[in-house]
Amino acid sequence: MTVIGAGAVGAAVAYFLAREGWTDVQVLESGDPSSATTSQAAGFVGQARPTVERARLTMASAELFASFERQTGYTMDWRQVGAVRLALSPSAELELQQIADTAAITGLPVSFLTPRELQEVYPVLEDISTVRSALWSPTDGYLQPNSLVNAYLQAARDLGVTVSPHSPVTGIEVTDGSVTGVTTPHGHHRTELVVDAAGPWAGAVAQLVGIELPIIPVLHEYFVTETAPGWSSDLPCLRVPELQVYARGEVGRVLCGGFEHEGTSLDPTSVQLGSRLVPQPNWEVLGQFSANLERFVPGIGDLGVSSVFRGWPGFSPDGRFIVGPVGELRGFVMAAACNAHGVSGSAGLAMALVESLGKDPSPYVQSLSPDRFIPRTWDWEEARRTAQAVYENYYPMPGSPATAH
Ligand SMILES: Cc1cc2nc3c(=O)[nH]c(=O)nc-3n(C[C@H](O)[C@H](O)[C@H](O)COP(=O)(O)OP(=O)(O)OC[C@H]3O[C@@H](n4cnc5c(N)ncnc54)[C@H](O)[C@@H]3O)c2cc1C
């Protein structure tokens, strides 16, 4: 069994396969583990979601993050600081209520905060006069994505997995409709099962075996300011869906990002194996995130920026993971299209993948199958536009198509 890619997804998949008793698992990684999209992630793990499916998946992940060090000895630097979601309008209040209703079904503890409680929980928010409701999710938090990958991989190694950095897969061998091996510059490896966890390159890897999948890289970025009084790492994660902005404290600085209304995506057919995907910061977009946060924290826009994190997470046109075996090619399995929650969802996604390889996967796991896009009846440009719209509506309002799953 070969896992291609050692980002959050590949590392999680390798760990869960080994934990479930799969032997001979090897991970082949082009560069160093966690050197691509995962290294840029903010590490938010939000369990309060509008749909039961999404909420359960992230709850399973958060439970694992909280117990991983105890179980394996390796830390993911998980911080259970809680999260606050603000509503500024009646329709956004409805969304908060929908999330609270979902939480009641899934058993996630959430509560609405009074203005005084909000100020206690989030003292750096100086102006909360426009806030109509605040939903508090105390078991949410964030982790350090590089620690997450290292922890998964260390634990996987303890279970017998081998990890080979600087081993880009350049070819996949197929004999009589079945995968039989992979090629890297170091040689040929015999394998009957390949998991494509190559992040934004996952579509290009699938193309090696003639499979076309709509995995669309969409630009996402955030910035970290210079020192900002009060913004300790213990502050909860903050989300203001209407303004498409999020923030948290990062060692005495502000980490602030968001989901712009007009996103930027790549033509997926132009993504080559091994191409470097490092976007330039878009200062206009970052400035808008800052202006949105400034409504609650006057003066934040005057702070200098110490660093910008950015990348091209893979999106699918229906906003769902692409996970499981490809029906038309025995031994080729997908684990991609994380729709910008591949860190928080890594454990849930990997569990779904393991289940997809078993005898009787649940209807939910079956619904993630890559076969929903095979054979290609869809149009590349239409798929790009639709996947980009998933990004632009990342914080959906009740009843919008993106909440339908
Ligand atoms: C700015 C930013 C902030 C984000 N914040 C969050 C967040 O707060 N919470 C969250 O859950 N998600 C967040 N995300 C999304 C998250 O980063 C991704 O969903 C996640 O990292 C995807 O992991 P991955 O393993 O699929 O991809 P990657 O991390 O890109 O890993 C894919 C790996 O495959 C390797 N590879 C590619 N081709 C080959 C090949 N031919 N052979 C071998 N190896 C290959 C690459 O080198 C790479 O290491 C954020 C993303 C960005 C850009």
CSV table of C-alpha atoms and ligand atoms in Angstrom, one decimal:
chain,number,residue,atom,x,y,z
A,1,MET,CA,0.0,0.0,0.0
A,2,THR,CA,1.5,3.4,-1.0
A,3,VAL,CA,0.2,6.7,0.2
A,4,ILE,CA,1.2,9.6,-2.1
A,5,GLY,CA,1.8,12.8,-0.1
A,6,ALA,CA,2.7,13.6,3.5
A,7,GLY,CA,0.5,16.5,4.3
A,8,ALA,CA,-2.2,16.4,6.9
A,9,VAL,CA,-4.2,14.0,4.8
A,10,GLY,CA,-1.5,11.6,3.8
A,11,ALA,CA,-0.1,11.4,7.3
A,12,ALA,CA,-3.5,10.8,8.8
A,13,VAL,CA,-4.4,8.2,6.3
A,14,ALA,CA,-1.0,6.3,6.9
A,15,TYR,CA,-1.6,6.4,10.6
A,16,PHE,CA,-5.2,5.2,10.5
A,17,LEU,CA,-4.4,2.4,8.0
A,18,ALA,CA,-1.6,1.1,10.2
A,19,ARG,CA,-3.8,1.4,13.3
A,20,GLU,CA,-6.5,-0.7,11.6
A,21,GLY,CA,-3.9,-3.4,10.9
A,22,TRP,CA,-2.8,-2.6,7.3
A,23,THR,CA,0.8,-3.7,6.9
A,24,ASP,CA,3.4,-2.7,4.3
A,25,VAL,CA,2.2,0.9,4.3
A,26,GLN,CA,4.7,3.3,2.7
A,27,VAL,CA,4.4,7.1,2.3
A,28,LEU,CA,6.1,8.7,-0.7
A,29,GLU,CA,6.4,12.5,-0.4
A,30,SER,CA,7.8,14.8,-3.1
A,31,GLY,CA,9.5,17.2,-0.6
A,32,ASP,CA,9.5,17.2,3.1
A,33,PRO,CA,6.5,16.1,5.2
A,34,SER,CA,4.1,19.0,5.8
A,35,SER,CA,5.9,21.4,3.5
A,36,ALA,CA,3.0,22.3,1.2
A,37,THR,CA,-0.6,23.4,2.0
A,38,THR,CA,-0.6,22.0,5.5
A,39,SER,CA,2.4,24.1,6.6
A,40,GLN,CA,0.4,27.2,5.9
A,41,ALA,CA,-2.8,26.3,7.7
A,42,ALA,CA,-4.1,28.3,10.7
A,43,GLY,CA,-4.9,25.1,12.5
A,44,PHE,CA,-8.5,26.0,13.5
A,45,VAL,CA,-10.7,23.0,14.5
A,46,GLY,CA,-14.3,24.2,14.4
A,47,GLN,CA,-16.8,21.5,15.5
A,48,ALA,CA,-19.9,23.8,15.6
A,49,ARG,CA,-21.2,23.3,12.0
A,50,PRO,CA,-24.5,23.8,10.4
A,51,THR,CA,-24.8,20.1,9.3
A,52,VAL,CA,-24.8,17.0,11.4
A,53,GLU,CA,-22.3,15.2,9.0
A,54,ARG,CA,-19.7,17.9,9.1
A,55,ALA,CA,-20.1,18.4,12.8
A,56,ARG,CA,-19.7,14.7,13.6
A,57,LEU,CA,-16.6,14.4,11.3
A,58,THR,CA,-14.9,17.3,13.0
A,59,MET,CA,-15.9,16.1,16.5
A,60,ALA,CA,-14.3,12.8,15.8
A,61,SER,CA,-11.1,14.6,14.7
A,62,ALA,CA,-11.1,16.9,17.8
A,63,GLU,CA,-11.5,13.9,20.1
A,64,LEU,CA,-8.5,12.3,18.5
A,65,PHE,CA,-6.4,15.5,18.7
A,66,ALA,CA,-7.2,15.9,22.4
A,67,SER,CA,-6.2,12.3,23.2
A,68,PHE,CA,-3.4,11.7,20.7
A,69,GLU,CA,-0.5,12.5,22.9
A,70,ARG,CA,-1.9,10.3,25.7
A,71,GLN,CA,-2.4,7.5,23.3
A,72,THR,CA,0.8,7.7,21.3
A,73,GLY,CA,3.2,9.9,23.2
A,74,TYR,CA,3.4,12.5,20.3
A,75,THR,CA,1.9,15.9,20.6
A,76,MET,CA,-0.1,17.8,18.1
A,77,ASP,CA,0.1,21.0,20.1
A,78,TRP,CA,-3.7,20.9,20.5
A,79,ARG,CA,-5.1,23.9,22.5
A,80,GLN,CA,-8.7,23.6,23.6
A,81,VAL,CA,-9.3,27.4,23.9
A,82,GLY,CA,-13.0,27.4,22.7
A,83,ALA,CA,-14.5,29.3,19.8
A,84,VAL,CA,-16.9,32.2,19.5
A,85,ARG,CA,-19.1,32.8,16.4
A,86,LEU,CA,-20.7,36.2,16.1
A,87,ALA,CA,-24.0,37.2,14.3
A,88,LEU,CA,-24.6,40.8,13.3
A,89,SER,CA,-28.0,40.4,11.6
A,90,PRO,CA,-31.2,38.5,12.0
A,91,SER,CA,-30.4,36.0,9.2
A,92,ALA,CA,-27.0,35.3,10.8
A,93,GLU,CA,-28.7,34.8,14.1
A,94,LEU,CA,-30.8,32.1,12.4
A,95,GLU,CA,-27.6,30.4,11.3
A,96,LEU,CA,-26.2,30.4,14.8
A,97,GLN,CA,-29.5,28.9,16.0
A,98,GLN,CA,-29.2,26.2,13.2
A,99,ILE,CA,-25.7,25.4,14.5
A,100,ALA,CA,-26.9,25.3,18.0
A,101,ASP,CA,-29.7,22.9,17.0
A,102,THR,CA,-27.2,20.7,15.2
A,103,ALA,CA,-25.0,20.7,18.2
A,104,ALA,CA,-27.9,19.5,20.3
A,105,ILE,CA,-28.2,16.5,18.0
A,106,THR,CA,-24.5,15.7,17.9
A,107,GLY,CA,-24.0,16.3,21.7
A,108,LEU,CA,-21.6,19.2,21.2
A,109,PRO,CA,-21.7,21.6,24.2
A,110,VAL,CA,-22.5,25.1,22.9
A,111,SER,CA,-24.2,28.1,24.5
A,112,PHE,CA,-25.2,31.7,23.7
A,113,LEU,CA,-23.2,34.4,25.5
A,114,THR,CA,-24.6,37.6,27.0
A,115,PRO,CA,-22.6,40.8,26.0
A,116,ARG,CA,-20.9,40.7,29.4
A,117,GLU,CA,-19.9,37.1,29.0
A,118,LEU,CA,-18.7,37.8,25.4
A,119,GLN,CA,-16.4,40.5,26.8
A,120,GLU,CA,-15.1,38.2,29.5
A,121,VAL,CA,-14.4,35.5,27.0
A,122,TYR,CA,-12.9,37.9,24.4
A,123,PRO,CA,-11.7,41.0,26.2
A,124,VAL,CA,-9.7,42.3,23.2
A,125,LEU,CA,-13.0,42.9,21.3
A,126,GLU,CA,-13.4,46.6,22.2
A,127,ASP,CA,-16.6,47.4,20.2
A,128,ILE,CA,-19.3,44.7,20.3
A,129,SER,CA,-22.2,47.2,19.8
A,130,THR,CA,-23.1,45.6,16.4
A,131,VAL,CA,-23.1,42.0,17.7
A,132,ARG,CA,-26.6,40.5,18.0
A,133,SER,CA,-25.7,37.0,19.1
A,134,ALA,CA,-22.5,35.2,20.1
A,135,LEU,CA,-22.3,31.4,20.1
A,136,TRP,CA,-19.7,29.8,22.4
A,137,SER,CA,-18.3,26.4,21.7
A,138,PRO,CA,-16.0,25.6,24.6
A,139,THR,CA,-14.4,22.3,23.3
A,140,ASP,CA,-13.2,23.9,20.0
A,141,GLY,CA,-9.6,24.9,19.6
A,142,TYR,CA,-6.6,24.9,17.3
A,143,LEU,CA,-3.4,23.0,16.8
A,144,GLN,CA,-0.1,23.4,15.0
A,145,PRO,CA,-0.4,21.8,11.6
A,146,ASN,CA,3.3,20.8,11.4
A,147,SER,CA,3.0,19.1,14.8
A,148,LEU,CA,-0.1,17.3,13.6
A,149,VAL,CA,1.7,15.8,10.6
A,150,ASN,CA,4.8,14.9,12.7
A,151,ALA,CA,2.7,13.3,15.4
A,152,TYR,CA,0.7,11.2,12.8
A,153,LEU,CA,3.9,10.1,11.1
A,154,GLN,CA,5.8,9.3,14.2
A,155,ALA,CA,2.9,7.2,15.5
A,156,ALA,CA,2.6,5.6,12.0
A,157,ARG,CA,6.3,4.7,12.0
A,158,ASP,CA,5.8,3.0,15.4
A,159,LEU,CA,3.2,0.9,13.7
A,160,GLY,CA,5.6,-0.1,10.9
A,161,VAL,CA,4.9,2.5,8.3
A,162,THR,CA,7.9,3.8,6.2
A,163,VAL,CA,8.0,7.4,5.2
A,164,SER,CA,10.2,8.5,2.3
A,165,PRO,CA,10.7,12.2,1.8
A,166,HIS,CA,12.1,13.6,-1.5
A,167,SER,CA,10.4,10.7,-3.4
A,168,PRO,CA,8.0,12.2,-5.9
A,169,VAL,CA,5.8,9.7,-7.7
A,170,THR,CA,6.2,10.2,-11.4
A,171,GLY,CA,4.4,7.2,-12.7
A,172,ILE,CA,1.8,4.6,-11.7
A,173,GLU,CA,1.9,1.2,-13.3
A,174,VAL,CA,-1.3,-0.5,-14.3
A,175,THR,CA,-1.7,-4.1,-15.4
A,176,ASP,CA,-5.0,-5.6,-16.6
A,177,GLY,CA,-7.1,-2.8,-14.9
A,178,SER,CA,-5.2,-3.0,-11.6
A,179,VAL,CA,-2.5,-0.8,-10.0
A,180,THR,CA,0.7,-2.8,-9.8
A,181,GLY,CA,3.4,-0.3,-8.9
A,182,VAL,CA,4.6,3.3,-8.7
A,183,THR,CA,7.8,5.0,-10.0
A,184,THR,CA,9.9,7.6,-8.3
A,185,PRO,CA,13.4,8.9,-9.4
A,186,HIS,CA,14.8,6.4,-7.0
A,187,GLY,CA,13.2,3.4,-8.6
A,188,HIS,CA,10.2,1.3,-8.9
A,189,HIS,CA,8.0,0.1,-6.0
A,190,ARG,CA,5.6,-2.8,-6.4
A,191,THR,CA,2.2,-2.0,-4.8
A,192,GLU,CA,-1.4,-3.1,-5.3
A,193,LEU,CA,-3.0,-0.1,-3.7
A,194,VAL,CA,-2.2,3.6,-4.1
A,195,VAL,CA,-3.9,6.4,-2.0
A,196,ASP,CA,-3.7,9.7,-3.8
A,197,ALA,CA,-3.3,12.3,-1.0
A,198,ALA,CA,-1.4,14.8,-3.0
A,199,GLY,CA,-3.4,17.9,-2.0
A,200,PRO,CA,-3.8,20.4,-4.8
A,201,TRP,CA,-1.7,18.1,-7.0
A,202,ALA,CA,-4.1,15.2,-6.4
A,203,GLY,CA,-5.9,15.8,-9.7
A,204,ALA,CA,-2.5,15.7,-11.6
A,205,VAL,CA,-1.6,12.5,-9.8
A,206,ALA,CA,-5.0,11.0,-10.9
A,207,GLN,CA,-4.3,12.0,-14.4
A,208,LEU,CA,-1.2,9.7,-14.4
A,209,VAL,CA,-3.7,6.9,-14.7
A,210,GLY,CA,-6.1,8.8,-17.0
A,211,ILE,CA,-8.6,9.6,-14.3
A,212,GLU,CA,-10.1,13.1,-14.4
A,213,LEU,CA,-11.3,14.6,-11.2
A,214,PRO,CA,-12.4,18.2,-10.4
A,215,ILE,CA,-9.9,19.1,-7.6
A,216,ILE,CA,-9.6,22.8,-7.9
A,217,PRO,CA,-6.9,24.8,-6.1
A,218,VAL,CA,-8.4,27.9,-4.6
A,219,LEU,CA,-6.2,30.6,-3.1
A,220,HIS,CA,-6.6,31.1,0.7
A,221,GLU,CA,-4.5,33.4,2.9
A,222,TYR,CA,-4.2,35.1,6.2
A,223,PHE,CA,-1.7,37.3,8.0
A,224,VAL,CA,-0.1,37.6,11.5
A,225,THR,CA,0.5,41.0,12.9
A,226,GLU,CA,3.4,42.4,14.9
A,227,THR,CA,2.9,42.3,18.7
A,228,ALA,CA,-0.7,43.2,19.8
A,229,PRO,CA,-1.4,43.6,23.5
A,230,GLY,CA,-3.9,41.1,24.9
A,231,TRP,CA,-3.8,38.7,21.9
A,232,SER,CA,-2.4,35.7,23.8
A,233,SER,CA,-2.5,32.2,22.4
A,234,ASP,CA,-5.2,31.3,25.0
A,235,LEU,CA,-7.8,33.5,23.3
A,236,PRO,CA,-10.6,31.5,21.7
A,237,CYS,CA,-11.0,31.2,17.9
A,238,LEU,CA,-13.2,34.0,16.5
A,239,ARG,CA,-15.4,33.8,13.5
A,240,VAL,CA,-17.7,36.4,12.0
A,241,PRO,CA,-19.4,34.6,9.1
A,242,GLU,CA,-21.2,37.6,7.7
A,243,LEU,CA,-17.9,39.4,7.2
A,244,GLN,CA,-16.2,36.2,6.2
A,245,VAL,CA,-13.4,36.9,8.7
A,246,TYR,CA,-11.7,34.8,11.4
A,247,ALA,CA,-9.0,35.5,14.0
A,248,ARG,CA,-7.2,34.2,17.0
A,249,GLY,CA,-4.2,35.1,19.2
A,250,GLU,CA,-0.9,33.8,18.1
A,251,VAL,CA,1.8,34.3,20.8
A,252,GLY,CA,0.9,37.9,21.5
A,253,ARG,CA,0.0,38.7,17.9
A,254,VAL,CA,-3.2,38.7,15.9
A,255,LEU,CA,-3.8,36.0,13.3
A,256,CYS,CA,-6.5,37.2,10.9
A,257,GLY,CA,-7.9,35.7,7.7
A,258,GLY,CA,-11.1,35.1,5.8
A,259,PHE,CA,-12.9,34.0,2.7
A,260,GLU,CA,-13.2,36.7,0.2
A,261,HIS,CA,-16.4,37.1,-1.8
A,262,GLU,CA,-14.5,36.9,-5.1
A,263,GLY,CA,-12.0,34.1,-4.8
A,264,THR,CA,-9.1,33.1,-7.1
A,265,SER,CA,-8.7,29.6,-8.4
A,266,LEU,CA,-6.4,27.8,-10.8
A,267,ASP,CA,-7.3,26.0,-14.0
A,268,PRO,CA,-6.9,22.5,-12.6
A,269,THR,CA,-5.7,21.2,-16.0
A,270,SER,CA,-2.8,23.5,-15.7
A,271,VAL,CA,-1.5,22.1,-12.5
A,272,GLN,CA,1.6,20.0,-13.3
A,273,LEU,CA,3.1,17.2,-11.2
A,274,GLY,CA,5.9,18.8,-9.2
A,275,SER,CA,5.0,22.4,-10.0
A,276,ARG,CA,5.5,24.9,-7.2
A,277,LEU,CA,2.2,26.4,-6.0
A,278,VAL,CA,3.2,29.4,-3.9
A,279,PRO,CA,1.0,32.4,-4.5
A,280,GLN,CA,2.0,36.0,-3.9
A,281,PRO,CA,0.2,37.7,-1.0
A,282,ASN,CA,-2.9,39.7,-2.2
A,283,TRP,CA,-2.6,42.8,0.0
A,284,GLU,CA,-6.0,44.1,-1.1
A,285,VAL,CA,-7.7,40.9,0.1
A,286,LEU,CA,-5.7,40.9,3.3
A,287,GLY,CA,-6.5,44.6,3.9
A,288,GLN,CA,-10.2,43.8,3.7
A,289,PHE,CA,-9.9,41.0,6.3
A,290,SER,CA,-8.1,43.6,8.5
A,291,ALA,CA,-10.8,46.2,7.9
A,292,ASN,CA,-13.5,43.7,8.8
A,293,LEU,CA,-11.8,42.8,12.1
A,294,GLU,CA,-11.2,46.5,12.8
A,295,ARG,CA,-15.0,47.0,13.3
A,296,PHE,CA,-14.5,45.2,16.6
A,297,VAL,CA,-10.9,46.0,17.4
A,298,PRO,CA,-10.3,49.7,16.3
A,299,GLY,CA,-6.6,50.3,15.4
A,300,ILE,CA,-5.8,46.7,14.4
A,301,GLY,CA,-5.2,47.9,10.8
A,302,ASP,CA,-2.3,50.1,12.1
A,303,LEU,CA,-0.3,47.1,13.3
A,304,GLY,CA,2.4,45.9,11.1
A,305,VAL,CA,2.2,42.5,9.4
A,306,SER,CA,4.9,40.1,10.5
A,307,SER,CA,4.0,37.3,8.1
A,308,VAL,CA,1.5,36.1,5.5
A,309,PHE,CA,0.5,32.5,5.1
A,310,ARG,CA,-1.1,31.3,1.9
A,311,GLY,CA,-1.6,28.4,-0.3
A,312,TRP,CA,-4.0,26.6,-2.8
A,313,PRO,CA,-6.2,24.1,-0.8
A,314,GLY,CA,-8.1,21.8,-3.2
A,315,PHE,CA,-11.8,22.3,-3.5
A,316,SER,CA,-14.5,20.1,-5.2
A,317,PRO,CA,-17.5,21.5,-7.0
A,318,ASP,CA,-20.0,20.1,-4.4
A,319,GLY,CA,-17.9,21.1,-1.4
A,320,ARG,CA,-17.4,17.5,-0.3
A,321,PHE,CA,-14.3,15.4,0.2
A,322,ILE,CA,-13.3,13.0,-2.6
A,323,VAL,CA,-12.5,9.9,-0.7
A,324,GLY,CA,-12.5,6.2,-1.5
A,325,PRO,CA,-11.6,3.7,-4.3
A,326,VAL,CA,-12.1,4.5,-8.0
A,327,GLY,CA,-14.4,1.9,-9.4
A,328,GLU,CA,-12.8,1.7,-12.9
A,329,LEU,CA,-9.3,1.1,-11.7
A,330,ARG,CA,-8.7,-1.5,-9.0
A,331,GLY,CA,-6.2,-0.3,-6.4
A,332,PHE,CA,-6.5,3.4,-7.0
A,333,VAL,CA,-7.9,5.3,-4.0
A,334,MET,CA,-8.5,9.1,-3.5
A,335,ALA,CA,-8.1,11.1,-0.4
A,336,ALA,CA,-8.4,14.7,-1.5
A,337,ALA,CA,-10.5,17.9,-2.0
A,338,CYS,CA,-10.5,18.9,1.6
A,339,ASN,CA,-12.3,22.2,0.9
A,340,ALA,CA,-10.0,24.1,3.3
A,341,HIS,CA,-10.6,21.9,6.3
A,342,GLY,CA,-8.1,19.2,5.7
A,343,VAL,CA,-6.3,19.9,9.0
A,344,SER,CA,-9.4,19.9,11.2
A,345,GLY,CA,-11.0,17.1,9.2
A,346,SER,CA,-7.9,15.0,8.7
A,347,ALA,CA,-8.8,12.3,11.2
A,348,GLY,CA,-12.5,12.1,10.1
A,349,LEU,CA,-11.4,11.9,6.5
A,350,ALA,CA,-8.9,9.2,7.2
A,351,MET,CA,-11.5,7.2,9.1
A,352,ALA,CA,-13.8,7.5,6.1
A,353,LEU,CA,-11.1,6.3,3.8
A,354,VAL,CA,-10.4,3.2,6.0
A,355,GLU,CA,-14.1,2.5,6.0
A,356,SER,CA,-14.4,2.9,2.2
A,357,LEU,CA,-11.9,0.0,1.8
A,358,GLY,CA,-13.9,-2.3,4.0
A,359,LYS,CA,-16.9,-4.5,3.1
A,360,ASP,CA,-19.9,-2.3,4.0
A,361,PRO,CA,-19.2,1.5,4.0
A,362,SER,CA,-21.9,3.7,5.3
A,363,PRO,CA,-24.1,5.7,2.9
A,364,TYR,CA,-22.2,8.8,4.1
A,365,VAL,CA,-18.8,7.3,3.1
A,366,GLN,CA,-20.2,6.0,-0.1
A,367,SER,CA,-21.4,9.5,-0.9
A,368,LEU,CA,-17.8,10.8,-0.9
A,369,SER,CA,-16.8,8.4,-3.6
A,370,PRO,CA,-14.7,9.8,-6.5
A,371,ASP,CA,-17.1,7.8,-8.8
A,372,ARG,CA,-19.6,10.6,-8.5
A,373,PHE,CA,-17.4,12.5,-11.0
A,374,ILE,CA,-16.5,9.5,-13.2
A,375,PRO,CA,-16.9,9.3,-16.2
A,376,ARG,CA,-16.4,13.0,-16.8
A,377,THR,CA,-19.8,14.4,-17.8
A,378,TRP,CA,-18.9,17.8,-16.3
A,379,ASP,CA,-17.0,20.7,-17.8
A,380,TRP,CA,-13.6,21.8,-16.4
A,381,GLU,CA,-14.4,25.5,-16.4
A,382,GLU,CA,-17.8,25.0,-14.9
A,383,ALA,CA,-16.2,22.8,-12.2
A,384,ARG,CA,-13.6,25.5,-11.5
A,385,ARG,CA,-16.3,28.2,-11.1
A,386,THR,CA,-18.5,26.0,-8.9
A,387,ALA,CA,-15.6,24.9,-6.6
A,388,GLN,CA,-14.5,28.5,-6.3
A,389,ALA,CA,-18.1,29.4,-5.2
A,390,VAL,CA,-17.8,26.8,-2.5
A,391,TYR,CA,-14.9,28.8,-1.2
A,392,GLU,CA,-16.6,32.1,-1.5
A,393,ASN,CA,-19.6,30.7,0.5
A,394,TYR,CA,-17.4,28.9,3.1
A,395,TYR,CA,-19.5,30.4,5.9
A,396,PRO,CA,-22.9,29.6,4.4
A,397,MET,CA,-26.2,31.0,5.5
A,398,PRO,CA,-29.2,28.7,6.3
A,399,GLY,CA,-30.8,27.3,3.2
A,400,SER,CA,-27.9,28.1,0.8
A,401,PRO,CA,-26.8,25.2,-1.4
A,402,ALA,CA,-23.5,24.8,0.4
A,403,THR,CA,-25.3,23.7,3.6
A,404,ALA,CA,-27.2,21.0,1.9
A,405,HIS,CA,-24.8,18.3,2.8
B,1,LIG,C1,-3.7,29.9,4.5
B,1,LIG,C2,-4.4,28.6,4.8
B,1,LIG,C3,-5.1,28.5,6.0
B,1,LIG,C4,-5.8,27.3,6.3
B,1,LIG,N1,-6.3,27.1,7.5
B,1,LIG,C5,-6.9,25.9,7.9
B,1,LIG,C6,-7.4,25.7,9.2
B,1,LIG,O1,-7.4,26.6,10.0
B,1,LIG,N2,-8.0,24.5,9.4
B,1,LIG,C7,-8.1,23.5,8.5
B,1,LIG,O2,-8.6,22.5,8.8
B,1,LIG,N3,-7.6,23.7,7.3
B,1,LIG,C8,-7.0,24.9,6.9
B,1,LIG,N4,-6.5,25.1,5.7
B,1,LIG,C9,-6.6,24.0,4.7
B,1,LIG,C10,-5.6,22.9,4.9
B,1,LIG,O3,-4.3,23.5,4.9
B,1,LIG,C11,-5.7,21.9,3.8
B,1,LIG,O4,-7.0,21.4,3.7
B,1,LIG,C12,-4.8,20.7,4.2
B,1,LIG,O5,-3.5,21.1,4.5
B,1,LIG,C13,-4.7,19.7,3.0
B,1,LIG,O6,-3.8,18.7,3.3
B,1,LIG,P1,-3.3,17.8,2.2
B,1,LIG,O7,-2.5,16.7,2.9
B,1,LIG,O8,-4.4,17.3,1.4
B,1,LIG,O9,-2.4,18.7,1.2
B,1,LIG,P2,-0.9,19.2,1.3
B,1,LIG,O10,-0.6,19.7,2.6
B,1,LIG,O11,-0.7,20.1,0.2
B,1,LIG,O12,-0.1,17.8,1.1
B,1,LIG,C14,0.0,17.2,-0.2
B,1,LIG,C15,1.4,16.6,-0.2
B,1,LIG,O13,1.5,15.8,-1.4
B,1,LIG,C16,2.8,15.9,-1.9
B,1,LIG,N5,2.8,15.5,-3.3
B,1,LIG,C17,2.3,16.2,-4.4
B,1,LIG,N6,2.5,15.5,-5.5
B,1,LIG,C18,3.2,14.4,-5.1
B,1,LIG,C19,3.8,13.3,-5.9
B,1,LIG,N7,3.7,13.2,-7.2
B,1,LIG,N8,4.5,12.4,-5.2
B,1,LIG,C20,4.7,12.5,-3.8
B,1,LIG,N9,4.2,13.5,-3.1
B,1,LIG,C21,3.4,14.4,-3.8
B,1,LIG,C22,3.1,17.4,-1.7
B,1,LIG,O14,4.5,17.7,-1.7
B,1,LIG,C23,2.5,17.7,-0.3
B,1,LIG,O15,3.4,17.5,0.7
B,1,LIG,C24,-5.8,26.2,5.3
B,1,LIG,C25,-5.1,26.4,4.1
B,1,LIG,C26,-4.5,27.6,3.8
B,1,LIG,C27,-3.7,27.7,2.5
